[in-house]
Amino acid sequence: MTGKNATEVIAADAAGIARAAAILAGGGLVAVPTETVYGLAARADCVEAVARIYAAKGRPDFNPLIVHVRDAQQAQRFAHVAGVALDVARGEWPGPLTLVLPLRADAGLAPAVTAGLPTVALRCPAHPVMRQLLEQVDFPLAAPSANRSGFISPTRPEHVLASLDGRIDLVLDGGPCAAGVESTIVAIRNDGCWDELRPGPVDVEALRARYGGAESKIGGETPAGRIEARIESPGQLASHYAPGKPVRLGALNAEADEFLIGFGDVAGDCTLSAAGELDEAAARLYDCLHLAAASEHPRIAVAPVPERGIGKAINDRLRRAAA
């Protein structure tokens, strides 16, 4: 790859998926649609391939990656998946849920995948393109969001190219992502306690009610005073998903120099959901942030979004974008 426009975009059909599998087998990087956002996939068992992810994204080396697997059975090759964790994996996968579990000593993953932690983050995606790709390869895929580190996550191929064009080998075009925000991340501890490390489309309280388990005293936020190098999963950095402009939250009106992202009764230059539907708002969140970032307005304002259901994940991303 050399020069501008070096990254090819191809249809996510059978031929495209086969080509992507071949590139990944050779240690390359491919942006792949998932039900949440586009992921930047590389083989998780290859030191050089994983290093390319970090280099392409400009990602700090203390920030671990999520390993994508076909099912709970494959997950057991890389982590100790037992008890309630196994019940959750079997019952909720495939889907937008990442489990942080104890790493197996013989996992065979590139050390950078776990950033030196004794745990590994595992997910079984539901998107048909990613599932077909995983069926065609005999190795797990590390796949953080397909964008430069800290910037707005991609839900369309053009979002990928906005920051990674020329840095990666291929983009599989599967159209827009349905969920629009990254997976829920939960650590299930040996003592049966659960930590929600990143809110997302899956309701953790509903999971606890279904499978049992106690909430950890730590809860979902990185504890005050914990250094960045001790984060356990993606999505825990204080500043993330940033559009490169100041962001003002809870806005009912726009100032003269602001691009307003609306919600419900608050109309804007674009809207998350005119009907006030949180699922629609999640699906449109990053699309609206990309539009705001590309606008001529030097600042961004965002209408209030209710802190319920997936609104918890939307507000988490917006707070980090504004940090």
C-alpha positions as a Python dict, from the first residue, in 0.01 Angstrom:
ca = {
    (1, 'M'): (0, 0, 0),
    (2, 'T'): (141, 336, -98),
    (3, 'G'): (-4, 681, -138),
    (4, 'K'): (-357, 812, -109),
    (5, 'N'): (-662, 595, -185),
    (6, 'A'): (-461, 274, -150),
    (7, 'T'): (-728, 90, 47),
    (8, 'E'): (-971, -98, -175),
    (9, 'V'): (-1339, -128, -90),
    (10, 'I'): (-1516, -440, -218),
    (11, 'A'): (-1860, -593, -174),
    (12, 'A'): (-1901, -829, 121),
    (13, 'D'): (-2019, -1113, -102),
    (14, 'A'): (-1877, -1466, -117),
    (15, 'A'): (-1584, -1361, -335),
    (16, 'G'): (-1508, -1060, -119),
    (17, 'I'): (-1517, -1263, 202),
    (18, 'A'): (-1286, -1526, 49),
    (19, 'R'): (-1042, -1254, -52),
    (20, 'A'): (-1055, -1102, 295),
    (21, 'A'): (-982, -1442, 450),
    (22, 'A'): (-675, -1481, 230),
    (23, 'I'): (-546, -1134, 323),
    (24, 'L'): (-597, -1207, 693),
    (25, 'A'): (-421, -1544, 664),
    (26, 'G'): (-119, -1358, 527),
    (27, 'G'): (-110, -1114, 819),
    (28, 'G'): (-303, -828, 655),
    (29, 'L'): (-567, -590, 789),
    (30, 'V'): (-930, -590, 676),
    (31, 'A'): (-1217, -367, 793),
    (32, 'V'): (-1524, -585, 842),
    (33, 'P'): (-1884, -494, 928),
    (34, 'T'): (-2030, -618, 1254),
    (35, 'E'): (-2373, -553, 1402),
    (36, 'T'): (-2217, -276, 1616),
    (37, 'V'): (-1946, -91, 1419),
    (38, 'Y'): (-1688, -178, 1153),
    (39, 'G'): (-1399, -370, 1307),
    (40, 'L'): (-1035, -370, 1195),
    (41, 'A'): (-960, -740, 1178),
    (42, 'A'): (-626, -919, 1193),
    (43, 'R'): (-531, -1267, 1303),
    (44, 'A'): (-503, -1261, 1680),
    (45, 'D'): (-239, -1535, 1692),
    (46, 'C'): (16, -1342, 1484),
    (47, 'V'): (249, -1093, 1657),
    (48, 'E'): (318, -901, 1337),
    (49, 'A'): (-48, -877, 1234),
    (50, 'V'): (-155, -749, 1576),
    (51, 'A'): (130, -497, 1570),
    (52, 'R'): (-10, -368, 1241),
    (53, 'I'): (-345, -299, 1410),
    (54, 'Y'): (-178, -85, 1675),
    (55, 'A'): (33, 96, 1414),
    (56, 'A'): (-257, 163, 1174),
    (57, 'K'): (-481, 295, 1452),
    (58, 'G'): (-210, 476, 1649),
    (59, 'R'): (-350, 282, 1945),
    (60, 'P'): (-174, 294, 2283),
    (61, 'D'): (-14, -39, 2367),
    (62, 'F'): (-183, -62, 2709),
    (63, 'N'): (-529, -76, 2546),
    (64, 'P'): (-622, -444, 2490),
    (65, 'L'): (-816, -580, 2193),
    (66, 'I'): (-1133, -787, 2164),
    (67, 'V'): (-1088, -1133, 2013),
    (68, 'H'): (-1374, -1244, 1789),
    (69, 'V'): (-1465, -1613, 1783),
    (70, 'R'): (-1721, -1838, 1615),
    (71, 'D'): (-1887, -1968, 1931),
    (72, 'A'): (-1843, -2056, 2298),
    (73, 'Q'): (-1655, -2374, 2208),
    (74, 'Q'): (-1385, -2180, 2024),
    (75, 'A'): (-1375, -1925, 2307),
    (76, 'Q'): (-1270, -2205, 2544),
    (77, 'R'): (-944, -2241, 2350),
    (78, 'F'): (-840, -1894, 2466),
    (79, 'A'): (-1005, -1837, 2805),
    (80, 'H'): (-1134, -2027, 3104),
    (81, 'V'): (-1505, -2019, 3020),
    (82, 'A'): (-1698, -2206, 3286),
    (83, 'G'): (-1996, -2179, 3520),
    (84, 'V'): (-2215, -1875, 3472),
    (85, 'A'): (-1976, -1734, 3211),
    (86, 'L'): (-2029, -2041, 2995),
    (87, 'D'): (-2405, -2017, 3044),
    (88, 'V'): (-2397, -1652, 2934),
    (89, 'A'): (-2178, -1727, 2631),
    (90, 'R'): (-2400, -2011, 2517),
    (91, 'G'): (-2720, -1818, 2580),
    (92, 'E'): (-2629, -1472, 2449),
    (93, 'W'): (-2387, -1539, 2163),
    (94, 'P'): (-2386, -1450, 1883),
    (95, 'G'): (-2456, -1089, 1974),
    (96, 'P'): (-2315, -753, 2084),
    (97, 'L'): (-2176, -883, 2416),
    (98, 'T'): (-1806, -907, 2504),
    (99, 'L'): (-1694, -1118, 2801),
    (100, 'V'): (-1368, -1049, 2985),
    (101, 'L'): (-1247, -1381, 3126),
    (102, 'P'): (-928, -1542, 3263),
    (103, 'L'): (-672, -1604, 2988),
    (104, 'R'): (-557, -1960, 2929),
    (105, 'A'): (-181, -2009, 2963),
    (106, 'D'): (-182, -2198, 2633),
    (107, 'A'): (-410, -1954, 2447),
    (108, 'G'): (-152, -1889, 2176),
    (109, 'L'): (-261, -1528, 2125),
    (110, 'A'): (-16, -1252, 2041),
    (111, 'P'): (81, -1091, 2377),
    (112, 'A'): (-25, -744, 2258),
    (113, 'V'): (-386, -864, 2225),
    (114, 'T'): (-424, -873, 2603),
    (115, 'A'): (-179, -587, 2675),
    (116, 'G'): (-10, -806, 2935),
    (117, 'L'): (-329, -864, 3136),
    (118, 'P'): (-428, -1204, 3281),
    (119, 'T'): (-766, -1173, 3109),
    (120, 'V'): (-887, -1171, 2750),
    (121, 'A'): (-1193, -999, 2597),
    (122, 'L'): (-1397, -1235, 2377),
    (123, 'R'): (-1697, -1175, 2152),
    (124, 'C'): (-1901, -1385, 1912),
    (125, 'P'): (-2047, -1140, 1657),
    (126, 'A'): (-2390, -1179, 1499),
    (127, 'H'): (-2333, -996, 1169),
    (128, 'P'): (-2354, -1248, 880),
    (129, 'V'): (-2042, -1111, 706),
    (130, 'M'): (-1822, -1141, 1014),
    (131, 'R'): (-1968, -1484, 1091),
    (132, 'Q'): (-1896, -1610, 738),
    (133, 'L'): (-1543, -1474, 763),
    (134, 'L'): (-1482, -1650, 1095),
    (135, 'E'): (-1605, -1975, 940),
    (136, 'Q'): (-1347, -1944, 663),
    (137, 'V'): (-1040, -1895, 885),
    (138, 'D'): (-885, -2134, 1136),
    (139, 'F'): (-764, -1855, 1366),
    (140, 'P'): (-935, -1599, 1590),
    (141, 'L'): (-967, -1236, 1482),
    (142, 'A'): (-864, -938, 1687),
    (143, 'A'): (-1091, -654, 1573),
    (144, 'P'): (-1107, -312, 1741),
    (145, 'S'): (-1310, -40, 1572),
    (146, 'A'): (-1178, 47, 1227),
    (147, 'N'): (-1072, 408, 1290),
    (148, 'R'): (-772, 600, 1422),
    (149, 'S'): (-749, 562, 1798),
    (150, 'G'): (-961, 805, 1998),
    (151, 'F'): (-1165, 927, 1701),
    (152, 'I'): (-1524, 862, 1593),
    (153, 'S'): (-1611, 497, 1540),
    (154, 'P'): (-1716, 386, 1189),
    (155, 'T'): (-2059, 255, 1099),
    (156, 'R'): (-2013, 287, 721),
    (157, 'P'): (-1722, 209, 482),
    (158, 'E'): (-1667, 580, 415),
    (159, 'H'): (-1614, 635, 788),
    (160, 'V'): (-1336, 374, 778),
    (161, 'L'): (-1164, 545, 488),
    (162, 'A'): (-1187, 885, 658),
    (163, 'S'): (-903, 790, 894),
    (164, 'L'): (-755, 460, 768),
    (165, 'D'): (-736, 503, 389),
    (166, 'G'): (-391, 386, 282),
    (167, 'R'): (-321, 228, 621),
    (168, 'I'): (-507, -101, 576),
    (169, 'D'): (-544, -357, 298),
    (170, 'L'): (-918, -386, 239),
    (171, 'V'): (-1266, -279, 345),
    (172, 'L'): (-1554, -526, 313),
    (173, 'D'): (-1860, -317, 232),
    (174, 'G'): (-2158, -459, 419),
    (175, 'G'): (-2352, -131, 432),
    (176, 'P'): (-2438, 57, 752),
    (177, 'C'): (-2416, -118, 1089),
    (178, 'A'): (-2745, -180, 1265),
    (179, 'A'): (-2669, -128, 1635),
    (180, 'G'): (-2437, 169, 1591),
    (181, 'V'): (-2256, 154, 1927),
    (182, 'E'): (-1990, -91, 2036),
    (183, 'S'): (-2065, -410, 2228),
    (184, 'T'): (-2144, -424, 2597),
    (185, 'I'): (-1834, -545, 2786),
    (186, 'V'): (-1874, -746, 3106),
    (187, 'A'): (-1604, -903, 3323),
    (188, 'I'): (-1730, -1209, 3510),
    (189, 'R'): (-1503, -1267, 3808),
    (190, 'N'): (-1407, -1595, 3975),
    (191, 'D'): (-1614, -1496, 4280),
    (192, 'G'): (-1927, -1459, 4067),
    (193, 'C'): (-1924, -1078, 4064),
    (194, 'W'): (-1986, -887, 3742),
    (195, 'D'): (-1823, -561, 3631),
    (196, 'E'): (-1981, -373, 3341),
    (197, 'L'): (-1668, -227, 3181),
    (198, 'R'): (-1846, -63, 2887),
    (199, 'P'): (-2220, -9, 2838),
    (200, 'G'): (-2363, -115, 2504),
    (201, 'P'): (-2668, -271, 2338),
    (202, 'V'): (-2703, -553, 2594),
    (203, 'D'): (-2872, -474, 2927),
    (204, 'V'): (-2640, -608, 3199),
    (205, 'E'): (-2903, -589, 3473),
    (206, 'A'): (-3130, -813, 3265),
    (207, 'L'): (-2841, -1057, 3218),
    (208, 'R'): (-2776, -1071, 3592),
    (209, 'A'): (-3142, -1140, 3654),
    (210, 'R'): (-3139, -1418, 3394),
    (211, 'Y'): (-2813, -1592, 3487),
    (212, 'G'): (-2741, -1489, 3846),
    (213, 'G'): (-2438, -1306, 3978),
    (214, 'A'): (-2363, -1001, 4187),
    (215, 'E'): (-2260, -651, 4089),
    (216, 'S'): (-1901, -570, 4179),
    (217, 'K'): (-1830, -280, 4410),
    (218, 'I'): (-1628, -129, 4126),
    (219, 'G'): (-1927, -106, 3890),
    (220, 'G'): (-1906, 9, 3532),
    (221, 'E'): (-1663, 300, 3557),
    (222, 'T'): (-1287, 285, 3581),
    (223, 'P'): (-1223, 363, 3952),
    (224, 'A'): (-1083, 705, 4038),
    (225, 'G'): (-708, 693, 4059),
    (226, 'R'): (-666, 383, 3843),
    (227, 'I'): (-394, 457, 3585),
    (228, 'E'): (-479, 417, 3218),
    (229, 'A'): (-233, 127, 3187),
    (230, 'R'): (-455, -85, 3414),
    (231, 'I'): (-767, -72, 3199),
    (232, 'E'): (-914, -415, 3134),
    (233, 'S'): (-1094, -366, 2805),
    (234, 'P'): (-1148, -125, 2514),
    (235, 'G'): (-1372, 176, 2568),
    (236, 'Q'): (-1239, 273, 2912),
    (237, 'L'): (-1022, 570, 2811),
    (238, 'A'): (-1163, 897, 2946),
    (239, 'S'): (-1136, 1067, 2606),
    (240, 'H'): (-1259, 861, 2312),
    (241, 'Y'): (-1490, 877, 2008),
    (242, 'A'): (-1374, 1237, 1960),
    (243, 'P'): (-1485, 1446, 1657),
    (244, 'G'): (-1191, 1687, 1684),
    (245, 'K'): (-1411, 1978, 1794),
    (246, 'P'): (-1548, 2093, 2131),
    (247, 'V'): (-1871, 1912, 2218),
    (248, 'R'): (-2144, 2059, 2441),
    (249, 'L'): (-2396, 1814, 2583),
    (250, 'G'): (-2755, 1866, 2698),
    (251, 'A'): (-2817, 2145, 2444),
    (252, 'L'): (-3173, 2257, 2375),
    (253, 'N'): (-3060, 2514, 2117),
    (254, 'A'): (-2749, 2578, 1911),
    (255, 'E'): (-2519, 2874, 1944),
    (256, 'A'): (-2431, 3052, 1621),
    (257, 'D'): (-2106, 2858, 1573),
    (258, 'E'): (-2241, 2515, 1670),
    (259, 'F'): (-2357, 2217, 1466),
    (260, 'L'): (-2658, 2083, 1657),
    (261, 'I'): (-2727, 1711, 1679),
    (262, 'G'): (-3094, 1681, 1771),
    (263, 'F'): (-3306, 1423, 1947),
    (264, 'G'): (-3684, 1405, 1988),
    (265, 'D'): (-3840, 1750, 2007),
    (266, 'V'): (-3502, 1920, 1973),
    (267, 'A'): (-3447, 1960, 1599),
    (268, 'G'): (-3094, 1998, 1472),
    (269, 'D'): (-2869, 2010, 1168),
    (270, 'C'): (-2910, 1635, 1187),
    (271, 'T'): (-3105, 1427, 1436),
    (272, 'L'): (-3039, 1106, 1624),
    (273, 'S'): (-3411, 1030, 1618),
    (274, 'A'): (-3694, 1276, 1554),
    (275, 'A'): (-3932, 1024, 1713),
    (276, 'G'): (-3718, 998, 2026),
    (277, 'E'): (-3642, 629, 1963),
    (278, 'L'): (-3324, 523, 2144),
    (279, 'D'): (-3243, 230, 1913),
    (280, 'E'): (-3256, 464, 1613),
    (281, 'A'): (-3044, 716, 1804),
    (282, 'A'): (-2778, 454, 1873),
    (283, 'A'): (-2770, 348, 1507),
    (284, 'R'): (-2729, 712, 1396),
    (285, 'L'): (-2493, 835, 1669),
    (286, 'Y'): (-2160, 802, 1490),
    (287, 'D'): (-2311, 899, 1155),
    (288, 'C'): (-2421, 1230, 1310),
    (289, 'L'): (-2085, 1282, 1479),
    (290, 'H'): (-1908, 1226, 1146),
    (291, 'L'): (-2138, 1482, 980),
    (292, 'A'): (-2072, 1729, 1260),
    (293, 'A'): (-1697, 1676, 1236),
    (294, 'A'): (-1704, 1742, 860),
    (295, 'S'): (-1922, 2053, 890),
    (296, 'E'): (-1791, 2411, 875),
    (297, 'H'): (-1908, 2476, 1232),
    (298, 'P'): (-1616, 2487, 1480),
    (299, 'R'): (-1820, 2348, 1770),
    (300, 'I'): (-2081, 2074, 1823),
    (301, 'A'): (-2389, 2070, 2048),
    (302, 'V'): (-2592, 1759, 2127),
    (303, 'A'): (-2950, 1745, 2256),
    (304, 'P'): (-3027, 1558, 2580),
    (305, 'V'): (-3067, 1181, 2546),
    (306, 'P'): (-3250, 985, 2820),
    (307, 'E'): (-3025, 775, 3045),
    (308, 'R'): (-3223, 453, 3005),
    (309, 'G'): (-3179, 137, 2801),
    (310, 'I'): (-2926, 188, 2523),
    (311, 'G'): (-2936, 559, 2609),
    (312, 'K'): (-2682, 470, 2879),
    (313, 'A'): (-2437, 361, 2607),
    (314, 'I'): (-2515, 665, 2389),
    (315, 'N'): (-2446, 903, 2677),
    (316, 'D'): (-2128, 715, 2770),
    (317, 'R'): (-1994, 768, 2417),
    (318, 'L'): (-2104, 1133, 2412),
    (319, 'R'): (-1937, 1207, 2747),
    (320, 'R'): (-1612, 1058, 2623),
    (321, 'A'): (-1642, 1249, 2294),
    (322, 'A'): (-1680, 1571, 2495),
    (323, 'A'): (-1392, 1494, 2735),
}
